Coordinates of C-alpha atoms and ligand atoms in Angstrom, one line a residue:
M43 CA -50.5 51.9 7.4
Y44 CA -49.8 52.6 3.8
T45 CA -53.1 54.4 3.4
A46 CA -52.5 56.5 6.5
L47 CA -48.9 57.3 5.4
R48 CA -50.2 58.5 2.0
L49 CA -53.0 60.5 3.7
Q50 CA -50.7 62.2 6.2
R51 CA -48.5 63.3 3.3
K52 CA -51.3 64.3 0.9
L53 CA -53.4 66.2 3.5
K54 CA -50.5 68.0 5.2
P55 CA -52.1 71.5 4.9
E56 CA -55.5 70.3 6.2
L57 CA -53.8 68.4 9.1
K58 CA -51.8 71.6 10.0
R59 CA -55.0 73.7 10.0
G60 CA -56.7 71.1 12.2
E61 CA -59.4 70.4 9.5
V62 CA -58.6 66.7 9.3
E63 CA -57.8 64.0 11.8
I64 CA -56.5 60.6 10.8
V65 CA -57.1 57.8 13.3
V66 CA -55.6 54.3 12.9
I67 CA -57.0 51.5 15.0
S68 CA -54.8 48.3 15.0
P69 CA -54.5 45.4 17.5
D70 CA -50.7 45.7 17.3
P71 CA -48.7 48.9 17.6
Y72 CA -46.8 47.8 14.5
M73 CA -47.3 46.7 10.9
T74 CA -46.0 43.3 9.9
Y75 CA -44.2 42.9 6.5
Q76 CA -45.5 39.3 6.1
P77 CA -43.3 38.3 3.1
F78 CA -40.3 38.5 5.5
L79 CA -41.8 36.1 8.0
P80 CA -40.1 33.0 6.5
E81 CA -36.7 34.7 6.7
A82 CA -37.4 35.8 10.3
A83 CA -38.2 32.1 11.1
A84 CA -34.9 31.1 9.5
G85 CA -33.1 33.7 11.6
S86 CA -31.9 35.8 8.6
I87 CA -33.8 38.8 9.8
S88 CA -34.5 39.8 13.4
P89 CA -38.2 39.8 14.4
R90 CA -38.0 43.5 15.3
H91 CA -37.0 44.3 11.7
V92 CA -40.0 42.7 9.9
V93 CA -42.3 45.0 11.7
V94 CA -42.7 48.8 11.4
P95 CA -43.7 50.8 14.5
L96 CA -46.9 52.7 13.7
R97 CA -46.4 55.5 16.1
R98 CA -43.1 56.4 14.7
V99 CA -44.1 56.4 11.0
L100 CA -47.6 57.8 11.5
E101 CA -46.5 60.8 13.5
H102 CA -49.4 63.0 12.2
C103 CA -52.0 60.3 12.9
R104 CA -53.7 59.2 16.1
V105 CA -52.8 55.6 16.7
I106 CA -55.1 53.5 18.9
V107 CA -54.0 50.1 19.8
G108 CA -57.3 48.3 19.8
E109 CA -59.6 46.1 17.8
V110 CA -62.7 47.2 15.8
R111 CA -65.6 45.0 16.7
S112 CA -68.4 46.3 14.5
V113 CA -69.3 49.2 12.3
D114 CA -72.6 51.0 11.8
H115 CA -72.0 52.8 8.6
A116 CA -75.4 54.5 8.5
K117 CA -74.5 56.2 11.8
R118 CA -70.9 56.6 10.8
T119 CA -69.8 54.9 14.0
A120 CA -67.5 52.0 14.8
K121 CA -67.2 50.1 18.1
F122 CA -63.7 49.2 19.3
T123 CA -62.0 47.6 22.3
T124 CA -58.6 48.4 23.7
L125 CA -56.4 46.5 26.1
A126 CA -57.8 48.7 28.9
T127 CA -61.4 48.2 28.1
V128 CA -60.9 44.4 28.0
E129 CA -59.0 44.4 31.3
E130 CA -61.4 46.7 33.0
N131 CA -64.4 45.0 31.4
T132 CA -65.9 48.3 30.5
G133 CA -67.3 47.3 27.1
A134 CA -66.5 48.6 23.6
L135 CA -66.0 52.3 22.9
D136 CA -67.5 54.3 20.0
I137 CA -65.7 56.3 17.5
T138 CA -67.4 58.4 14.8
Y139 CA -65.9 59.1 11.4
D140 CA -66.5 60.8 8.1
E141 CA -64.5 58.4 5.9
L142 CA -64.0 54.7 6.8
V143 CA -61.1 52.5 5.6
L144 CA -61.6 48.8 6.2
A145 CA -58.4 46.8 5.7
P146 CA -58.3 44.1 8.4
G147 CA -56.7 41.6 5.9
S148 CA -57.4 37.9 6.1
I149 CA -57.2 35.1 8.7
S150 CA -56.1 31.4 8.3
R151 CA -58.7 29.3 6.6
T152 CA -59.0 26.3 8.8
L153 CA -61.1 23.1 8.3
P154 CA -62.6 20.9 11.0
V155 CA -59.7 18.6 11.1
P156 CA -59.7 16.6 14.4
G157 CA -56.8 17.7 16.6
L158 CA -55.9 20.8 14.5
A159 CA -57.1 23.3 17.0
D160 CA -55.0 21.7 19.7
H161 CA -51.8 21.0 17.8
G162 CA -51.7 23.2 14.7
I163 CA -49.7 26.4 14.4
G164 CA -50.3 29.1 11.8
F165 CA -47.8 31.2 9.9
K166 CA -49.3 34.7 9.6
T167 CA -47.8 36.7 12.5
V168 CA -44.3 37.4 13.7
E169 CA -45.2 35.6 17.0
E170 CA -46.0 32.5 15.0
A171 CA -42.9 32.7 12.9
I172 CA -40.5 33.1 15.8
G173 CA -42.5 30.6 17.9
L174 CA -42.1 28.1 15.1
R175 CA -38.3 28.7 14.8
N176 CA -37.9 28.2 18.5
H177 CA -40.1 25.1 18.4
V178 CA -38.1 23.5 15.6
I179 CA -34.7 24.0 17.4
E180 CA -36.3 22.8 20.6
Q181 CA -37.4 19.6 18.8
M182 CA -33.8 19.0 17.7
D183 CA -32.7 19.4 21.3
I184 CA -35.4 17.0 22.5
A185 CA -34.3 14.5 19.8
S186 CA -30.7 14.9 20.8
S187 CA -31.4 14.2 24.5
T188 CA -34.1 11.5 24.5
R189 CA -33.4 7.8 24.6
D190 CA -36.9 6.9 23.4
P191 CA -36.8 6.3 19.6
A192 CA -40.5 7.1 19.3
V193 CA -40.1 10.6 21.0
R194 CA -37.1 11.2 18.8
D195 CA -38.9 10.3 15.6
A196 CA -41.9 12.5 16.4
A197 CA -39.7 15.4 17.4
L198 CA -37.8 15.2 14.1
T199 CA -41.0 15.0 11.9
F200 CA -42.3 18.3 10.6
V201 CA -45.6 18.4 8.7
F202 CA -46.6 21.5 6.7
V203 CA -50.1 21.7 5.2
G204 CA -50.7 24.0 2.2
G205 CA -48.4 24.6 -0.7
G206 CA -48.9 28.4 -1.2
Y207 CA -46.4 31.1 -0.6
A208 CA -46.5 30.8 3.2
G209 CA -46.3 27.0 3.4
V210 CA -43.5 26.6 0.8
E211 CA -41.4 29.5 1.9
A212 CA -41.8 28.7 5.6
L213 CA -40.9 25.0 5.0
G214 CA -38.0 25.9 2.6
E215 CA -36.4 28.3 5.0
L216 CA -36.9 26.3 8.2
E217 CA -35.7 23.0 6.7
D218 CA -32.6 24.9 5.4
M219 CA -32.0 26.4 8.9
A220 CA -32.5 23.0 10.6
R221 CA -30.1 21.3 8.2
Y222 CA -27.5 23.9 9.0
A223 CA -28.2 23.7 12.7
S224 CA -27.7 19.9 12.6
R225 CA -24.0 20.4 12.1
Y226 CA -23.8 21.4 15.7
Y227 CA -25.5 18.3 17.1
H228 CA -23.4 15.2 17.6
N229 CA -26.4 12.8 17.2
V230 CA -28.9 14.6 15.0
K231 CA -28.1 14.6 11.3
A232 CA -30.0 16.3 8.5
D233 CA -31.1 13.0 7.1
D234 CA -32.6 12.0 10.4
M235 CA -35.3 14.7 9.9
K236 CA -38.6 14.2 8.0
W237 CA -40.0 17.3 6.4
I238 CA -43.4 16.7 4.8
L239 CA -45.4 19.1 2.6
V240 CA -49.1 18.1 2.1
E241 CA -51.1 19.9 -0.6
A242 CA -54.7 19.1 -1.6
S243 CA -54.4 20.2 -5.2
G244 CA -52.1 18.8 -7.9
R245 CA -49.6 21.7 -7.8
I246 CA -47.7 24.0 -5.4
L247 CA -46.9 27.8 -5.6
P248 CA -49.6 28.6 -8.2
E249 CA -48.3 32.2 -8.0
V250 CA -45.2 31.4 -10.0
G251 CA -47.0 29.4 -12.7
E252 CA -47.2 25.7 -13.5
E253 CA -43.6 25.2 -14.8
M254 CA -41.9 26.9 -11.9
G255 CA -44.3 25.1 -9.5
K256 CA -43.1 21.8 -10.9
Y257 CA -39.5 22.9 -10.6
T258 CA -40.1 23.8 -7.0
V259 CA -41.5 20.3 -6.3
S260 CA -38.4 18.8 -7.9
Q261 CA -36.1 21.0 -5.9
L262 CA -37.8 20.3 -2.6
R263 CA -37.8 16.5 -3.3
K264 CA -34.0 16.7 -4.1
R265 CA -33.6 18.0 -0.6
N266 CA -35.4 14.9 0.7
I267 CA -38.5 16.8 1.5
D268 CA -41.6 14.6 1.1
V269 CA -44.0 16.6 -1.1
R270 CA -47.4 14.9 -1.3
L271 CA -49.8 16.4 -3.9
E272 CA -53.5 15.7 -4.0
T273 CA -53.3 14.7 -0.4
R274 CA -55.1 16.2 2.6
L275 CA -54.5 16.2 6.4
D276 CA -57.4 14.1 7.8
S277 CA -56.5 14.4 11.4
C278 CA -53.7 15.2 13.9
E279 CA -55.1 13.9 17.1
D280 CA -52.7 12.5 19.8
R281 CA -49.8 14.0 17.9
V282 CA -50.2 11.7 14.9
A283 CA -50.7 13.3 11.5
V284 CA -53.0 11.1 9.4
L285 CA -53.1 11.9 5.7
S286 CA -55.8 11.1 3.1
D287 CA -53.4 8.7 1.3
G288 CA -53.3 6.5 4.4
A289 CA -49.8 7.7 5.7
R290 CA -49.5 8.3 9.4
F291 CA -46.7 10.4 10.9
P292 CA -46.2 10.7 14.7
T293 CA -45.2 14.4 15.0
R294 CA -45.0 17.3 17.4
T295 CA -45.2 19.9 14.6
V296 CA -48.2 20.6 12.3
V297 CA -48.0 23.9 10.5
W298 CA -51.2 25.0 8.9
T299 CA -50.9 27.3 5.9
A300 CA -53.8 26.0 3.8
G301 CA -55.0 29.4 2.5
V302 CA -56.7 32.4 4.0
K303 CA -60.3 33.7 4.3
P304 CA -61.4 37.3 4.7
H305 CA -61.4 38.7 8.2
P306 CA -64.6 38.0 10.2
L307 CA -64.9 41.7 11.2
L308 CA -66.3 42.3 7.7
A309 CA -69.4 40.4 8.5
A310 CA -70.0 42.7 11.5
T311 CA -70.1 45.8 9.3
G312 CA -73.4 45.3 7.4
L313 CA -71.5 46.4 4.3
P314 CA -71.9 44.4 1.0
L315 CA -69.7 41.3 0.8
N316 CA -69.1 39.0 -2.2
E317 CA -69.8 35.2 -2.0
R318 CA -66.4 34.6 -0.5
G319 CA -66.9 37.2 2.2
R320 CA -64.7 39.9 0.8
L321 CA -65.9 43.6 0.8
K322 CA -67.4 44.4 -2.6
C323 CA -65.4 47.3 -3.9
T324 CA -65.4 49.5 -7.0
A325 CA -62.2 50.0 -9.0
E326 CA -62.0 53.4 -7.2
L327 CA -61.8 51.3 -3.9
S328 CA -65.0 52.6 -2.4
V329 CA -67.5 50.0 -1.2
Y330 CA -70.4 49.4 -3.6
G331 CA -73.5 51.4 -2.6
A332 CA -71.9 52.7 0.6
P333 CA -70.4 56.2 0.0
H334 CA -67.5 57.2 2.3
A335 CA -66.6 53.5 3.1
W336 CA -63.5 52.2 1.4
G337 CA -61.6 48.9 1.3
A338 CA -58.2 47.5 0.2
G339 CA -55.9 44.5 0.5
D340 CA -56.9 40.9 1.3
A341 CA -60.3 42.0 2.8
A342 CA -61.5 43.8 -0.4
A343 CA -62.8 42.3 -3.7
V344 CA -61.5 44.9 -6.1
P345 CA -62.2 44.4 -9.9
D346 CA -59.0 43.8 -11.8
V347 CA -59.5 46.3 -14.6
T348 CA -56.3 45.0 -16.4
A349 CA -57.7 41.5 -16.7
E350 CA -59.0 40.2 -20.1
E351 CA -61.8 38.1 -18.5
P352 CA -64.6 40.2 -17.2
G353 CA -65.5 39.9 -13.5
K354 CA -61.9 39.0 -12.3
E355 CA -60.9 40.3 -8.9
C356 CA -57.4 41.3 -7.7
A357 CA -55.8 38.3 -5.9
P358 CA -55.2 38.7 -2.1
N359 CA -51.4 39.5 -2.1
A360 CA -49.0 42.2 -0.9
Q361 CA -48.4 43.3 -4.5
H362 CA -52.0 44.5 -4.8
A363 CA -52.5 45.5 -1.1
V364 CA -49.6 48.0 -1.0
R365 CA -50.5 49.6 -4.4
Q366 CA -54.2 49.7 -3.6
A367 CA -53.4 51.5 -0.3
K368 CA -51.7 54.3 -2.1
V369 CA -54.6 54.8 -4.6
L370 CA -57.0 54.7 -1.7
G371 CA -55.1 57.4 0.1
D372 CA -55.1 59.5 -3.0
N373 CA -58.9 59.0 -3.5
I374 CA -59.8 59.9 0.1
A375 CA -57.6 63.1 -0.3
A376 CA -59.4 63.8 -3.5
T377 CA -62.8 63.3 -1.8
V378 CA -61.9 65.7 0.9
R379 CA -60.9 68.3 -1.8
K380 CA -63.9 67.4 -4.0
Q381 CA -61.6 66.3 -6.9
P382 CA -62.2 63.3 -9.3
L383 CA -61.2 59.8 -8.2
Q384 CA -58.8 57.5 -9.9
K385 CA -59.3 53.8 -10.7
Y386 CA -57.0 51.2 -9.3
A387 CA -55.2 49.4 -12.2
H388 CA -52.2 47.2 -11.7
K389 CA -51.3 44.2 -13.9
Y390 CA -50.0 41.4 -11.8
V391 CA -46.3 41.2 -12.6
G392 CA -45.7 37.7 -11.2
S393 CA -44.0 36.4 -8.1
V394 CA -40.7 35.6 -6.4
A395 CA -40.3 33.0 -3.6
S396 CA -37.4 32.0 -1.5
L397 CA -36.8 28.3 -0.8
G398 CA -34.0 28.8 1.7
L399 CA -30.6 30.5 1.7
H400 CA -29.4 31.0 -1.9
K401 CA -32.4 29.0 -3.3
G402 CA -35.5 30.5 -4.9
V403 CA -37.9 30.5 -7.8
A404 CA -39.4 33.5 -9.7
H405 CA -41.7 34.2 -12.6
V406 CA -41.7 38.0 -13.0
Y407 CA -42.5 40.1 -16.1
G408 CA -42.7 36.8 -18.1
R409 CA -39.1 35.8 -17.1
K410 CA -38.5 32.6 -15.2
L411 CA -35.6 32.4 -12.8
K412 CA -34.4 29.5 -10.6
G413 CA -31.9 29.0 -7.8
Y414 CA -29.5 31.7 -6.8
P415 CA -30.7 34.4 -9.3
A416 CA -34.3 33.9 -8.2
W417 CA -33.3 34.1 -4.5
F418 CA -31.2 37.2 -5.1
M419 CA -34.2 38.8 -7.0
H420 CA -36.5 37.9 -4.0
R421 CA -34.2 39.7 -1.7
V422 CA -33.8 42.8 -3.9
Y423 CA -37.5 43.0 -4.6
H424 CA -38.6 42.7 -0.9
L425 CA -35.9 45.1 0.2
S426 CA -37.3 47.6 -2.2
R427 CA -40.8 47.0 -0.8
V428 CA -40.3 46.8 2.9
P429 CA -41.5 50.2 4.3
T430 CA -39.2 53.0 5.6
V431 CA -35.5 53.6 4.9
N432 CA -34.8 52.7 8.5
R433 CA -36.1 49.1 8.1
K434 CA -34.5 48.7 4.7
S435 CA -31.1 49.7 6.2
R436 CA -31.5 47.3 9.2
V437 CA -32.5 44.4 7.0
L438 CA -29.7 45.0 4.6
A439 CA -27.2 45.3 7.5
E440 CA -28.4 41.9 8.9
W441 CA -28.1 40.2 5.5
I442 CA -24.5 41.5 5.2
L443 CA -23.6 40.4 8.7
S444 CA -25.1 37.0 8.3
G445 CA -23.1 36.6 5.1
L446 CA -19.9 37.4 7.0
F447 CA -20.6 35.4 10.2
K448 CA -22.4 32.2 10.8
R449 CA -26.2 31.9 11.1
E450 CA -27.9 32.2 14.4
I451 CA -29.2 28.9 15.6
V452 CA -30.2 29.6 19.1
S453 CA -33.7 28.9 20.4
L454 CA -35.1 31.5 22.7
G455 CA -38.3 29.6 23.5
S456 CA -37.9 30.5 27.1
L457 CA -38.8 34.1 26.2
E458 CA -42.4 32.9 26.0
H459 CA -42.2 32.2 29.8
P460 CA -40.3 35.1 31.2
R461 CA -41.6 34.5 34.8
A462 CA -40.7 30.8 34.8
E463 CA -37.3 31.2 36.6
F464 CA -38.8 33.6 39.3
E465 CA -41.8 31.4 39.9
L466 CA -39.4 28.4 40.5
A467 CA -37.4 30.5 42.9
A468 CA -40.6 31.5 44.7
G469 CA -41.6 27.9 45.2
G470 CA -43.7 27.2 42.1
E471 CA -43.2 24.7 39.3
R472 CA -41.7 25.1 35.9
P473 CA -44.4 25.5 33.2
K474 CA -45.0 22.3 31.4
E475 CA -44.4 22.2 27.6
S476 CA -47.7 22.4 25.7
Ligands
FAD593 C1 -45.8 34.0 5.3 C2 -46.4 34.9 4.2 C3 -45.7 35.2 3.1 C4 -46.2 36.0 2.1 N1 -45.5 36.3 1.0 C5 -46.0 37.1 0.1 C6 -45.2 37.5 -1.1 O1 -44.0 37.0 -1.2 N2 -45.7 38.3 -2.0 C7 -47.0 38.8 -1.9 O2 -47.5 39.5 -2.8 N3 -47.8 38.5 -0.8 C8 -47.3 37.6 0.2 N4 -48.1 37.3 1.2 C9 -49.4 37.8 1.3 C10 -49.4 39.2 1.9 O3 -48.6 39.3 3.0 C11 -50.9 39.7 2.2 O4 -51.6 39.6 0.9 C12 -50.9 41.2 2.6 O5 -50.2 41.3 3.9 C13 -52.3 41.7 2.7 O6 -52.3 43.0 3.2 P1 -53.5 43.6 4.1 O7 -53.1 45.0 4.5 O8 -54.8 43.4 3.3 O9 -53.7 42.7 5.4 P2 -52.6 42.4 6.6 O10 -51.2 42.7 6.1 O11 -53.0 41.1 7.1 O12 -53.0 43.6 7.6 C14 -54.3 43.7 8.2 C15 -54.1 44.4 9.5 O13 -55.4 44.6 10.1 C16 -55.3 44.4 11.5 N5 -56.6 44.0 12.0 C17 -57.2 42.8 12.0 N6 -58.4 42.8 12.6 C18 -58.6 44.1 13.0 C19 -59.6 44.7 13.8 N7 -60.7 44.0 14.2 N8 -59.5 46.0 14.1 C20 -58.4 46.7 13.7 N9 -57.4 46.1 13.0 C21 -57.5 44.8 12.7 C22 -54.3 43.2 11.6 O14 -53.8 43.2 12.9 C23 -53.3 43.7 10.6 O15 -52.4 44.5 11.1 C24 -47.5 36.5 2.2 C25 -48.3 36.2 3.4 C26 -47.7 35.4 4.4 C27 -48.6 35.0 5.6

């Protein structure tokens, strides 16, 4: 989206003269600002406001809601499916191009853990974030209404696997939300809940550095969150999470945030990939040895020209993705106009992470911040980054309103089954909980 935005601005005259067409193919008609997913899960931001509608912002582009399946760069052709081709079973469509931008991002890196495919939930999409929020509140309702202590215990046990941004922020925000929500239950108290963070390495949040990572562990433990380092999830069959340290937790919630891997589409392009499956790119963001193919974001291995050690690549994060997209847009515009290309150079400035309302940790431009100042910086930073003035204003308004009024603690899990009531009226059965 950022590359297309840049291109439609830079190539305005060519677009007006009909010399250029920009086509964006995306499975969703919106772009998701992932760093806001934990706040969406906590109910601090509405799901609608963490996404940006592509058709509205890319008004000079052709937006196709579909999925690219393969690319034949020698023939300058990509195959893609749409909702209609899938429904009508008519096979993939072809699209030809002059310049190709591949930025499908990454997908969750899963391991063959028994039971994970049946019971795990990821945390990369707005559907998963809102689904998880509804699920957590629903578990509190189950715990409040059951007479079976085993069901209650499993409902109130929440296991998160992976101590990177996504895992720590999602856990921090959801635990904070659930703790707040427990005030409104007569028989579920904050101390009745078990929140467990399982991390295979000896540290969490490597993005904020070792010292701040240790601080984060101590803060989470102070909140009674069970942080287990150098521990893995061995299995989660039959709704029991078994850890490598021998611990067993009956649970109905296993959130898998143990890292990402490049999108599998890249393997179906025939373009050069590095050993980890990312697209091999130059500092100008073109694909090595494949003129007119470009890459950016999590999917692309871009040399970090600011690094002291040679051969270092830019890390897969939003900080690089957004900045690369702009340089990429400029470089494609320069190619169209036969002008010289620029190199992508950005020195990683550090990171900010939210650990719940008014709690955070940051290590930015060499400065370390904790607690409220870090949380405030997290909000200011991401507000400045979320695309479009429209979204910035809506997010800010929501924050102000939630500061004035109480937090939303309602679960709208039934939204996932909109036909349930009608099916019941028409003589069917209510859908069973999965
Ligand atoms: C919960 C969470 C919190 C995070 N917090 C931070 C943070 O605080 N700071 C930070 O720097 N980074 C953060 N990140 C990481 C950051 O969000 C990613 O690095 C960034 O989104 C990568 O951008 P991208 O454009 O490469 O990929 P994405 O944002 O994943 O976009 C890829 C797009 O390609 C589309 N696509 C996929 N397959 C196809 C296909 N076959 N055809 C067409 N389109 C396709 C996808 O639907 C998606 O819209 C966080 C990530 C998560 C999950």
